[in-house]
């Protein structure tokens, strides 16, 4: 270890004896000594050489005067510019994160590229003649032997070479995983010296008010990972379940009235309403149960633990990454609290134009009121954060309307880390509302329990071809009980738009709409840099309530495109993973400005549809979607300029940006004409982008007929009796606003009707 590495490690070590904060699953584990990534030492050597070129040491003389003075005044920032990325984290650690967290297909591409780079001819193939040795032109060098300067130039070429897709995909993935880990990793004292350099502050202290509070679901929850063969069965029996063990098949058979698969905005509401009606309800959830005192607010481990596919599931072209909750409470635990009602124009479209029964009833409007009341929606804001202040001021200067975002948190709420679980307990997700109602009415929740297949039998008694009798599930990490068979009179599937289709298809359902019709509310982002000097805006981008203001580019109706401008939550890891890389020096300067870089994202109600099949998500924007994204992105940039940004830009891979000092309106408009909606990394475009989406709808949509939808107007499968979908997958089209209230209200109506039908069946039997 050289002197530079020792200096960095000493900074990381920090003070000893601090108490660890948060649940162990939401903290980084101690440094690993053994790894299972499967990369060879030669592969790791090539990986290390790439990481060093992505984040190289930057000479101070190469910086402009303003940045140089900023660096010289901050010891942590000085160390950051002097150090190489390969000294902060080891290639083994980066490889382990990639191999265990990223999509297998992309990991395979990275493995191929790294292996080629370990050979001289492979390096020539991927890098060209830059690998020729200057001293001996007949000698080829492998990638790790090329100079740092030349390696950086190779990465710049890969970034724009559409005809070299393997190298470009591998570069994108290595850059994203490496930088995400680099800026989120902490030692055992939850310290990372880079945070001081970039101005990142996160509250990792313990919330004394929360520390001794009861876990609100303890009455009804069984955390399977904590139980053994004896205790798990006994706990089920103690909670009023009928349990039988089948030794031959190693299966535990359980009986109940209703089983709900999933615990998010749909499943949580359904469980509450069914349990309140007197039914014995079981909720199965593949994720873990956390409470406010568990949340560490640490971006890396929190994302890997609480998001679907570790937060790294992407569309087939790499254009969009999906942010979907995968914990008890689902997306309601990790969302940004926006609680907008279904627009009247959308209700009219779904109920009248599409003939969907559940939206035609007056009960739907009443359901929205009940939902908003239960989760405590408010429109009052006492204090706005940095990014929302900027959005509001920019709009006001341009004479644009600004709307207050209703939220399921109190008016005093000022938590910037709710996307990793609200540490204050103020955001009211299903885990502290609907699921509490469910367990208070004797529902039982099984965590770390994964649904495998629906139990279906043929039927001739109704118009549907089959009847659902429950679901089989597995407890993946359990040493003894491997399989559960949950027999129920009614089954509710609420796994979310990305996961529900897979469960239905693997169970044998054939409806043509299953897995199709995915809408994602595509997002593109604009950024603006607001230095503290002479600024009206105090604080930092990661502080304060995530979303309190929004701007509708057009009024919402059934014919005008719905384009919304809002503010995101971007931790330093996500910021570093998504921002364009044009050089090592440029990305370090961008990251040094992280705390004062404000973002506005454009979200559109998409016409384009996608497909979820076999774990792969295919999605394509229409030309109209791309036009609307472009309109919104240009408007976002105007707002940032009007608010006083020193520099603005987009997330296009070439680092598109504009210096605002002294810029004239004509210059701004000429710049905006160059702004568009770039394609994904897997495209034939020189410039590309990698963004995210937090809303997934459709894939099992409601339809007035079996041809038009996977479920009918009350959420029941067209193919299978007593099988209901109760999540955002049933929404007939894209919504155009944040879907939490719509999803919960839809689930409220569907589950109330299920309860009524079950009551009627019981009366007939009696």
XYZ file of C-alpha atoms in Angstrom:
766
model
C 0.000 0.000 0.000
C 1.523 3.331 -1.074
C 1.565 6.531 0.975
C -1.495 7.915 -0.797
C -3.492 4.776 -0.030
C -2.417 4.825 3.619
C -3.459 8.460 3.969
C -6.884 7.678 2.516
C -7.417 4.624 4.696
C -6.439 6.589 7.805
C -9.127 9.129 6.975
C -11.645 6.345 6.525
C -10.845 4.688 9.842
C -12.045 7.710 11.809
C -12.723 7.491 15.489
C -13.369 4.165 17.190
C -16.055 3.002 19.537
C -19.095 4.560 17.874
C -22.308 2.631 18.073
C -23.479 1.205 14.770
C -26.644 2.822 13.463
C -29.583 1.058 11.866
C -30.444 -2.536 11.060
C -27.490 -4.753 9.996
C -29.124 -5.339 6.584
C -29.199 -1.566 6.030
C -25.499 -1.045 6.772
C -22.426 -2.101 4.869
C -20.886 -5.226 6.345
C -17.279 -5.211 7.487
C -14.606 -5.478 4.819
C -14.750 -8.855 3.121
C -11.753 -11.129 3.046
C -13.194 -13.709 0.660
C -15.213 -13.108 -2.495
C -17.511 -15.118 -4.730
C -17.568 -12.880 -7.820
C -15.711 -15.344 -10.050
C -13.466 -12.772 -11.743
C -9.833 -13.811 -12.250
C -6.872 -11.774 -11.031
C -6.227 -10.685 -14.622
C -9.858 -9.567 -14.910
C -9.525 -7.596 -11.681
C -6.352 -5.963 -12.961
C -8.242 -4.748 -16.032
C -11.169 -3.616 -13.840
C -8.831 -1.655 -11.588
C -7.281 0.035 -14.626
C -10.728 1.116 -15.832
C -11.754 2.423 -12.404
C -8.554 4.430 -12.129
C -9.251 6.007 -15.545
C -12.834 6.845 -14.541
C -11.715 8.639 -11.374
C -8.008 9.517 -11.776
C -5.875 11.893 -9.725
C -6.421 15.438 -11.006
C -3.512 17.941 -10.940
C -4.481 21.215 -9.294
C -2.894 23.206 -12.127
C -5.531 21.810 -14.488
C -8.374 23.406 -12.499
C -9.823 26.861 -13.094
C -9.120 29.500 -10.452
C -12.494 29.239 -8.695
C -12.303 25.454 -8.319
C -8.640 25.591 -7.344
C -9.381 28.005 -4.492
C -12.295 25.830 -3.378
C -10.034 22.776 -3.294
C -7.228 24.512 -1.420
C -9.659 25.634 1.316
C -10.945 22.098 1.944
C -8.553 19.334 3.010
C -11.069 16.586 2.200
C -11.638 18.021 -1.273
C -7.890 18.296 -1.808
C -7.455 14.611 -0.915
C -10.323 13.740 -3.252
C -8.709 15.462 -6.233
C -5.266 14.046 -5.440
C -6.450 10.459 -4.985
C -7.256 7.775 -7.514
C -10.525 5.871 -7.412
C -8.642 2.602 -7.251
C -7.267 3.565 -3.821
C -10.595 4.083 -2.075
C -12.185 0.742 -2.893
C -10.618 -2.466 -4.108
C -11.430 -4.120 -7.452
C -12.534 -7.211 -5.509
C -15.206 -5.125 -3.755
C -16.441 -3.545 -6.985
C -16.518 -6.952 -8.695
C -18.432 -8.477 -5.790
C -21.087 -5.761 -5.871
C -21.429 -6.146 -9.621
C -21.614 -9.952 -9.603
C -24.116 -10.154 -6.750
C -26.313 -7.096 -7.398
C -26.411 -6.245 -11.121
C -28.512 -7.888 -13.834
C -26.858 -11.182 -14.920
C -26.965 -10.219 -18.593
C -24.974 -7.040 -18.029
C -22.512 -8.860 -15.749
C -21.872 -11.324 -18.586
C -21.030 -8.433 -20.941
C -18.621 -6.996 -18.359
C -16.956 -10.400 -17.914
C -16.421 -10.735 -21.681
C -14.940 -7.245 -22.025
C -12.633 -7.600 -19.017
C -11.421 -10.973 -20.242
C -10.634 -9.539 -23.696
C -8.690 -6.697 -22.080
C -6.410 -9.200 -20.334
C -5.009 -10.162 -23.755
C -3.021 -7.993 -26.122
C -5.100 -8.920 -29.174
C -8.304 -8.415 -27.210
C -7.095 -4.962 -26.183
C -6.306 -4.179 -29.824
C -9.800 -5.290 -30.825
C -11.565 -3.103 -28.244
C -9.172 -0.161 -27.988
C -7.517 0.170 -31.385
C -3.928 1.211 -32.027
C -3.684 3.170 -28.780
C -2.336 -0.059 -27.278
C 0.850 0.130 -29.369
C 3.969 0.688 -27.265
C 5.604 4.040 -28.077
C 9.085 2.676 -27.537
C 8.513 -0.419 -29.616
C 5.818 0.003 -32.255
C 5.746 -3.712 -32.944
C 4.760 -4.470 -29.343
C 1.115 -4.552 -28.277
C 0.162 -3.719 -24.681
C -2.725 -5.167 -22.740
C -5.140 -2.622 -21.272
C -3.680 -2.445 -17.763
C -0.226 -1.634 -19.199
C -1.468 1.355 -21.218
C -0.786 4.766 -19.695
C -3.522 6.383 -17.603
C -3.907 9.216 -20.121
C -4.468 6.768 -22.991
C -6.858 4.638 -20.947
C -8.970 7.716 -20.315
C -9.095 8.388 -24.060
C -10.185 4.802 -24.670
C -13.105 5.248 -22.262
C -14.068 8.477 -24.021
C -14.246 6.578 -27.319
C -16.251 3.723 -25.817
C -18.708 6.287 -24.457
C -19.655 7.382 -27.984
C -19.035 4.271 -30.112
C -22.485 2.867 -30.931
C -20.801 0.348 -33.249
C -18.862 -1.094 -30.292
C -21.849 -2.100 -28.085
C -20.027 -4.555 -25.813
C -17.465 -1.955 -24.772
C -20.068 0.801 -24.331
C -22.373 -1.363 -22.195
C -19.456 -2.594 -20.092
C -18.207 0.965 -19.616
C -21.646 2.172 -18.514
C -22.052 -0.670 -16.019
C -18.547 -0.455 -14.553
C -18.806 3.317 -14.261
C -22.234 3.115 -12.595
C -21.404 0.308 -10.142
C -17.946 1.604 -9.276
C -19.029 5.193 -8.640
C -22.161 4.149 -6.770
C -20.100 1.972 -4.432
C -17.315 4.556 -4.154
C -19.709 7.272 -2.941
C -21.911 5.087 -0.717
C -19.473 2.715 0.998
C -18.759 3.382 4.672
C -16.566 1.857 7.337
C -17.948 0.331 10.537
C -18.429 3.843 11.937
C -20.613 4.851 8.967
C -17.954 7.218 7.656
C -16.837 7.983 4.131
C -14.247 10.762 3.703
C -15.570 11.624 0.249
C -18.752 12.950 1.836
C -16.837 15.819 3.426
C -15.288 16.563 0.052
C -18.616 16.854 -1.793
C -20.606 18.458 1.037
C -22.842 15.466 1.745
C -24.364 15.331 5.187
C -26.671 12.570 6.305
C -28.330 12.097 9.670
C -27.030 8.706 10.802
C -27.642 9.404 14.465
C -30.232 7.469 16.380
C -33.698 8.901 16.784
C -34.194 8.774 20.540
C -37.957 9.274 20.206
C -38.152 6.189 18.002
C -35.621 4.006 19.772
C -37.982 2.473 22.309
C -41.203 2.520 20.308
C -42.991 -0.739 19.701
C -42.875 -2.321 16.292
C -46.489 -1.715 15.205
C -46.886 -5.012 13.327
C -45.439 -7.335 15.986
C -48.905 -8.550 16.909
C -49.404 -10.177 13.526
C -46.017 -10.622 11.921
C -43.920 -13.769 11.592
C -40.418 -12.988 10.354
C -39.573 -16.383 8.922
C -35.824 -15.778 8.845
C -35.847 -15.594 12.656
C -37.796 -18.827 13.198
C -36.919 -22.516 13.211
C -39.115 -25.476 12.219
C -40.784 -25.736 15.599
C -41.305 -22.072 16.393
C -42.605 -21.065 12.974
C -45.404 -23.637 13.079
C -46.230 -22.820 16.684
C -46.387 -19.102 15.972
C -48.761 -19.716 13.070
C -51.018 -21.798 15.305
C -50.863 -19.180 18.071
C -52.065 -16.580 15.569
C -55.144 -18.618 14.768
C -54.036 -20.420 11.616
C -54.811 -24.049 10.828
C -51.468 -25.699 10.065
C -50.659 -29.229 8.891
C -47.252 -30.630 8.031
C -46.683 -32.971 5.095
C -43.403 -34.732 5.877
C -43.143 -36.454 2.481
C -43.239 -33.252 0.448
C -41.556 -31.142 3.146
C -44.548 -28.818 2.933
C -46.416 -26.849 5.562
C -50.120 -26.574 4.644
C -52.020 -23.560 5.972
C -55.689 -22.638 5.708
C -57.169 -19.131 5.652
C -59.993 -17.151 4.076
C -57.834 -14.821 1.968
C -54.175 -14.719 1.005
C -52.634 -11.466 -0.209
C -49.357 -11.659 -2.121
C -47.531 -8.365 -1.602
C -47.798 -5.636 1.010
C -47.406 -2.345 -0.842
C -49.950 0.260 -1.900
C -52.281 -2.398 -3.285
C -51.674 -5.373 -1.013
C -51.613 -3.348 2.203
C -55.007 -1.762 1.521
C -56.520 -5.082 0.417
C -55.281 -6.861 3.542
C -56.789 -4.188 5.795
C -60.208 -4.185 4.162
C -60.471 -7.969 3.979
C -59.376 -8.405 7.601
C -61.806 -5.722 8.781
C -64.643 -7.639 7.127
C -63.950 -10.581 9.421
C -61.912 -12.759 7.053
C -58.810 -14.579 8.256
C -56.087 -13.015 6.101
C -52.492 -14.046 5.414
C -50.108 -11.572 3.760
C -46.922 -12.948 2.227
C -44.029 -10.602 1.506
C -40.636 -11.570 0.077
C -38.919 -8.588 1.692
C -38.044 -7.815 5.304
C -39.815 -5.783 7.967
C -38.142 -2.564 9.078
C -39.285 0.202 11.405
C -37.997 3.810 11.679
C -35.274 2.955 14.194
C -33.939 0.368 11.727
C -33.367 2.813 8.884
C -29.716 3.730 8.476
C -30.314 6.387 5.741
C -27.258 4.877 4.018
C -27.856 4.951 0.292
C -25.973 1.845 -0.836
C -27.143 -0.924 1.493
C -30.625 0.595 1.740
C -31.104 0.522 -2.020
C -29.768 -3.015 -2.355
C -32.028 -4.282 0.444
C -35.275 -2.386 -0.116
C -35.573 -2.110 -3.915
C -36.521 -4.678 -6.505
C -33.463 -6.258 -8.161
C -31.246 -4.117 -5.895
C -32.440 -1.004 -7.732
C -30.540 -2.124 -10.858
C -33.297 -3.535 -13.091
C -33.232 -1.751 -16.459
C -35.143 -1.649 -19.713
C -33.622 -3.771 -22.477
C -31.877 -0.768 -24.042
C -30.452 0.605 -20.786
C -32.442 3.816 -21.146
C -34.394 3.582 -17.885
C -33.668 1.999 -14.516
C -36.603 0.941 -12.340
C -37.035 2.098 -8.761
C -39.584 -0.270 -7.203
C -39.921 -1.105 -3.515
C -39.184 -4.637 -2.315
C -39.720 -4.546 1.427
C -42.697 -4.853 3.769
C -44.836 -1.898 2.724
C -43.440 -1.964 -0.811
C -43.137 1.309 -2.677
C -44.980 3.217 0.055
C -41.885 2.824 2.272
C -39.353 4.171 -0.235
C -41.402 6.606 -2.329
C -41.218 10.392 -2.130
C -44.589 10.856 -0.369
C -46.399 12.568 -3.275
C -50.119 11.921 -2.782
C -51.977 13.251 -5.815
C -55.537 12.164 -6.510
C -56.562 10.616 -9.806
C -57.297 13.529 -12.186
C -60.953 13.898 -13.172
C -60.077 13.596 -16.851
C -58.433 10.215 -16.244
C -61.398 8.919 -14.210
C -63.686 9.984 -17.073
C -61.481 8.249 -19.646
C -61.280 4.993 -17.708
C -64.918 4.838 -16.656
C -66.653 6.151 -19.774
C -64.305 5.572 -22.719
C -63.011 2.214 -21.492
C -66.057 1.096 -19.535
C -64.152 0.061 -16.383
C -66.735 -0.605 -13.691
C -64.697 0.212 -10.595
C -64.102 3.809 -11.760
C -67.704 4.368 -12.868
C -69.017 4.031 -9.336
C -69.339 6.989 -6.989
C -67.521 4.867 -4.441
C -64.214 5.568 -6.215
C -64.290 9.244 -5.286
C -65.254 8.295 -1.740
C -62.424 5.752 -1.721
C -59.891 8.474 -2.535
C -61.163 10.517 0.392
C -60.908 7.501 2.724
C -57.381 6.724 1.516
C -56.164 10.305 1.947
C -57.654 10.454 5.429
C -56.074 7.147 6.517
C -52.575 8.056 5.374
C -52.799 11.656 6.598
C -52.389 13.601 3.358
C -51.614 17.291 3.762
C -50.924 20.156 1.361
C -49.374 22.414 3.994
C -45.648 23.127 3.824
C -43.801 24.964 6.583
C -40.316 24.768 5.100
C -39.228 23.904 1.559
C -35.917 22.291 0.715
C -33.214 23.594 -1.607
C -34.468 22.015 -4.842
C -38.134 22.870 -4.341
C -37.267 26.492 -3.531
C -35.443 26.696 -6.855
C -38.300 25.131 -8.836
C -40.773 27.515 -7.229
C -38.671 30.649 -7.715
C -37.819 29.814 -11.322
C -41.482 29.290 -12.151
C -42.518 32.489 -10.424
C -39.908 34.497 -12.347
C -41.241 33.099 -15.620
C -44.860 33.670 -14.595
C -45.606 29.930 -14.463
C -48.041 28.283 -12.074
C -46.627 26.209 -9.219
C -48.702 23.574 -7.450
C -48.144 22.384 -3.889
C -47.628 18.615 -3.805
C -49.956 16.852 -1.328
C -47.947 14.400 0.811
C -48.652 11.605 3.297
C -46.504 13.277 5.934
C -46.950 16.188 8.300
C -46.406 19.823 7.411
C -43.294 19.855 9.646
C -41.708 16.934 7.794
C -38.219 17.817 6.513
C -36.684 14.415 5.776
C -34.476 14.176 2.692
C -33.825 10.454 3.019
C -37.371 9.046 2.783
C -36.348 7.112 -0.313
C -34.420 4.832 2.073
C -37.224 4.648 4.650
C -38.411 7.569 6.758
C -36.282 7.604 9.893
C -38.638 10.051 11.614
C -41.629 7.756 11.116
C -43.569 10.740 9.793
C -44.240 9.397 6.293
C -47.266 7.139 6.511
C -46.703 4.137 4.293
C -48.802 0.978 4.416
C -46.438 -0.468 7.036
C -47.696 2.017 9.636
C -51.281 2.450 8.392
C -53.145 -0.228 6.430
C -51.037 -3.181 7.573
C -51.500 -2.063 11.180
C -55.256 -2.109 10.552
C -54.882 -5.602 9.119
C -53.018 -7.087 12.089
C -55.380 -5.339 14.514
C -58.046 -7.448 12.817
C -56.059 -10.672 13.216
C -54.268 -10.773 9.855
C -50.970 -12.664 9.801
C -47.956 -11.383 7.838
C -45.139 -13.684 6.691
C -41.932 -11.932 5.634
C -39.064 -13.446 3.650
C -41.731 -15.584 1.988
C -41.776 -15.768 -1.809
C -44.850 -16.775 -3.819
C -44.008 -19.514 -6.318
C -47.235 -20.607 -8.035
C -50.956 -20.159 -7.769
C -52.970 -23.297 -6.917
C -55.424 -23.687 -9.790
C -58.083 -26.300 -10.527
C -60.424 -26.735 -13.479
C -64.019 -25.698 -12.960
C -67.276 -26.016 -14.850
C -69.402 -24.086 -12.380
C -68.786 -20.591 -13.746
C -67.890 -18.716 -16.890
C -64.221 -18.838 -15.964
C -62.124 -21.859 -16.876
C -60.334 -22.324 -13.565
C -60.631 -21.553 -9.876
C -57.807 -20.395 -7.599
C -57.443 -22.223 -4.287
C -54.456 -20.318 -2.924
C -50.726 -20.131 -3.529
C -47.562 -22.115 -2.920
C -44.659 -20.199 -1.445
C -41.088 -20.775 -0.389
C -38.933 -19.517 2.439
C -35.619 -19.219 0.563
C -33.186 -19.075 3.473
C -34.984 -21.377 5.891
C -33.003 -24.434 6.993
C -35.956 -26.765 7.516
C -39.292 -25.645 6.051
C -38.751 -24.963 2.374
C -42.313 -24.836 1.050
C -45.686 -23.497 2.156
C -49.062 -24.331 0.677
C -51.544 -21.620 1.605
C -55.114 -22.694 0.857
C -57.546 -19.796 0.639
C -61.068 -19.048 -0.513
C -59.832 -15.969 -2.345
C -56.369 -14.988 -3.567
C -55.205 -11.412 -4.125
C -52.018 -10.803 -6.124
C -50.373 -7.423 -5.493
C -46.702 -7.900 -6.403
C -46.468 -4.731 -8.515
C -46.436 -4.237 -12.264
C -42.971 -5.747 -12.689
C -43.557 -8.917 -10.641
C -47.271 -9.753 -10.852
C -47.105 -10.870 -14.530
C -44.374 -13.402 -13.760
C -46.409 -15.102 -11.023
C -49.453 -15.333 -13.287
C -47.529 -16.645 -16.286
C -45.575 -19.221 -14.268
C -48.912 -20.467 -12.890
C -50.242 -21.136 -16.384
C -52.469 -18.123 -17.094
C -52.614 -17.358 -20.823
C -54.423 -14.031 -21.224
C -52.666 -12.018 -23.932
C -52.598 -8.870 -21.778
C -50.510 -10.420 -19.008
C -47.069 -8.853 -19.115
C -48.073 -6.357 -21.792
C -49.190 -2.754 -21.682
C -46.494 -1.558 -19.268
C -46.384 2.198 -18.689
C -43.533 3.760 -16.733
C -43.964 7.572 -16.660
C -40.534 8.053 -18.294
C -38.257 10.635 -16.729
C -35.388 12.815 -17.944
C -33.490 15.246 -15.721
C -32.050 18.716 -16.008
C -29.565 20.121 -13.513
C -28.442 23.564 -12.444
C -25.473 24.584 -10.301
C -26.121 27.226 -7.629
C -22.910 28.153 -5.760
C -23.420 29.358 -2.192
C -21.812 32.727 -2.868
C -24.502 35.409 -3.297
C -27.237 32.765 -3.458
C -30.785 33.185 -2.189
C -31.016 29.438 -1.556
C -29.673 27.927 1.627
C -28.933 24.300 2.316
C -28.021 21.411 0.040
C -29.697 19.364 -2.671
C -30.097 16.283 -0.473
C -31.739 18.143 2.416
C -35.411 18.778 3.129
C -38.687 17.265 1.967
C -38.104 15.612 -1.390
C -41.140 16.861 -3.274
C -43.302 19.827 -2.259
C -43.707 21.795 -5.511
C -44.539 20.838 -9.077
C -45.305 22.530 -12.363
C -47.720 21.209 -14.976
C -46.467 22.283 -18.400
C -50.065 21.889 -19.664
C -53.343 21.666 -17.813
C -54.406 18.056 -17.263
C -57.252 16.924 -19.509
C -57.994 13.921 -21.679
C -56.476 15.328 -24.893
C -53.471 17.488 -23.878
C -50.154 15.746 -23.173
C -49.501 15.567 -19.446
C -45.988 16.869 -18.762
C -44.994 17.359 -15.132
C -41.893 18.982 -13.636
C -40.868 17.872 -10.143
C -37.751 17.415 -8.008
C -36.020 14.088 -7.279
C -34.096 12.515 -4.425
C -30.524 11.875 -5.543
C -27.965 10.572 -3.093
C -24.300 10.951 -4.063
C -24.068 7.347 -5.270
C -27.022 7.640 -7.641
C -25.867 11.090 -8.757
C -22.380 9.774 -9.562
C -23.755 6.675 -11.303
C -26.095 8.653 -13.573
C -24.180 11.826 -14.464
C -22.405 11.786 -17.808
C -18.721 10.903 -17.774
C -16.670 12.880 -20.287
C -13.328 12.797 -18.457
C -11.883 12.046 -15.039
C -11.251 15.706 -14.318
C -14.752 16.735 -15.355
C -16.546 14.179 -13.200
C -14.522 15.136 -10.122
C -15.425 18.772 -10.641
C -19.073 17.820 -11.101
C -19.043 15.789 -7.903
C -17.358 18.591 -5.978
C -20.486 20.630 -6.821
C -22.918 17.871 -5.793
C -24.424 19.567 -2.730
C -25.352 22.702 -4.670
C -26.525 21.017 -7.868
C -30.306 21.190 -8.083
C -32.365 18.902 -10.287
C -35.728 19.116 -11.981
C -37.089 16.076 -13.736
C -39.673 15.940 -16.491
C -42.235 13.134 -16.289
C -44.726 12.401 -19.035
C -47.901 10.359 -19.302
C -46.544 7.900 -21.820
C -48.296 6.540 -24.882
C -45.516 4.005 -25.378
C -45.977 0.578 -23.866
C -43.601 -2.100 -22.659
C -43.554 -5.793 -21.952
C -42.367 -7.810 -18.959
C -41.394 -11.360 -19.841
C -38.929 -13.769 -18.259
C -37.363 -11.071 -16.102
C -36.625 -8.851 -19.127
C -38.399 -5.506 -19.554
C -38.772 -4.212 -23.096
C -40.001 -0.671 -23.485
C -40.111 1.851 -26.302
C -41.163 5.487 -26.273
C -43.345 6.812 -29.058
C -42.297 9.860 -31.053
C -44.944 11.831 -29.149
C -43.422 10.725 -25.819
C -39.984 11.875 -26.969
C -41.402 15.226 -28.080
C -43.117 15.693 -24.724
C -39.969 14.782 -22.815
C -38.050 17.298 -24.922
C -40.656 20.020 -24.272
C -40.489 19.357 -20.538
C -36.693 19.157 -20.419
C -36.352 22.509 -22.167
C -38.877 24.057 -19.786
C -36.951 22.674 -16.796
C -33.754 24.283 -18.087
C -35.514 27.639 -18.531
C -36.737 27.441 -14.934
C -33.246 26.672 -13.605
C -31.768 29.582 -15.560
C -34.518 31.925 -14.325
C -33.836 30.842 -10.742
C -30.230 32.004 -11.078
C -28.180 28.916 -11.966
C -24.533 29.525 -12.814
C -24.543 26.548 -15.172
C -27.238 24.165 -16.440
C -27.217 20.921 -18.342
C -28.764 17.556 -19.092
C -27.812 13.919 -18.601
C -26.877 13.323 -22.243
C -23.712 11.252 -22.466
C -21.644 14.039 -24.048
C -22.105 16.201 -20.944
C -24.402 18.754 -22.595
C -24.343 22.030 -20.611
C -24.509 25.831 -20.790
C -22.723 28.510 -18.767
C -25.375 31.019 -17.708
C -23.290 34.027 -16.728
C -24.255 36.810 -19.119
C -26.244 34.464 -21.351
C -28.788 36.199 -23.567
C -32.234 34.888 -24.377
C -31.211 34.123 -27.951
C -28.190 32.131 -26.766
C -30.376 30.170 -24.357
C -32.938 29.345 -27.045
C -30.207 28.213 -29.437
C -28.879 25.899 -26.702
C -32.369 24.592 -25.980
C -32.801 23.694 -29.655
C -29.978 21.172 -29.202
C -31.726 19.542 -26.229
C -33.624 16.354 -27.018
C -34.619 12.990 -25.523
C -31.583 10.748 -26.150
C -31.792 7.014 -26.765
C -30.420 4.369 -24.406
C -26.893 2.989 -24.307
C -27.951 0.057 -26.518
C -28.745 2.155 -29.579
C -27.189 3.386 -32.816
C -26.870 6.916 -31.429
C -23.568 8.565 -30.617
C -25.164 10.251 -27.588
C -27.271 8.318 -25.099
C -28.684 8.647 -21.625
C -29.378 6.502 -18.574
C -32.264 7.673 -16.408
C -34.695 6.144 -13.935
C -38.407 5.678 -13.454
C -40.284 5.211 -10.207
C -43.798 4.495 -11.536
C -44.770 1.213 -13.149
C -48.377 0.669 -14.287
C -50.205 -1.857 -16.416
C -49.127 -5.398 -17.418
C -52.394 -6.881 -16.043
C -54.724 -4.077 -16.983
C -58.456 -3.908 -16.390
C -60.611 -4.357 -19.457
C -64.309 -4.396 -20.217
C -63.703 -7.675 -22.079
C -61.183 -10.507 -21.886
C -59.620 -9.254 -25.111
C -59.066 -5.787 -23.648
C -57.696 -6.733 -20.237
C -56.227 -9.426 -18.014
C -58.815 -8.680 -15.303
C -62.373 -7.416 -15.369
C -63.623 -4.070 -14.082
C -63.540 -5.327 -10.490
C -60.013 -6.765 -10.583
C -60.921 -10.450 -11.012
C -59.001 -12.548 -13.543
C -60.945 -13.236 -16.729
C -59.515 -16.779 -16.668
C -59.589 -17.778 -13.005
C -62.381 -17.445 -10.476
C -61.498 -16.128 -6.984
C -58.217 -14.664 -8.253
C -57.855 -10.877 -8.068
C -55.139 -8.374 -8.975
C -54.930 -5.439 -6.617
C -51.945 -3.248 -7.511
C -50.861 -0.704 -10.145
C -50.673 -3.475 -12.751
C -54.477 -3.214 -13.218
C -54.466 0.473 -14.234
C -55.790 0.670 -17.820
C -53.355 3.333 -19.083
C -50.617 5.584 -17.840
C -51.930 7.908 -15.156
C -49.909 11.087 -15.601
C -49.421 11.831 -11.888
C -47.743 9.993 -9.024
C -49.850 6.816 -8.676
C -49.895 6.088 -4.919
C -53.388 7.454 -4.229
C -54.805 5.914 -7.406
C -53.329 2.504 -6.599
C -54.592 2.561 -3.012
C -58.036 3.818 -4.024
C -58.363 1.164 -6.723
C -57.311 -1.519 -4.227
C -59.788 -0.078 -1.711
C -62.695 -0.518 -4.141
C -61.614 -3.969 -5.351
C -61.044 -5.359 -1.860
C -64.321 -3.973 -0.493
C -66.167 -5.704 -3.291
C -64.295 -8.971 -2.568
C -65.357 -8.689 1.076
C -68.990 -8.147 0.010
C -68.916 -11.189 -2.282
C -67.350 -13.348 0.431
C -70.082 -12.247 2.841
C -72.756 -13.144 0.297
C -71.207 -16.586 -0.283
C -71.101 -17.225 3.436
C -74.796 -16.312 3.827
C -75.719 -18.706 1.011
C -73.762 -21.498 2.666
C -75.408 -20.781 6.015
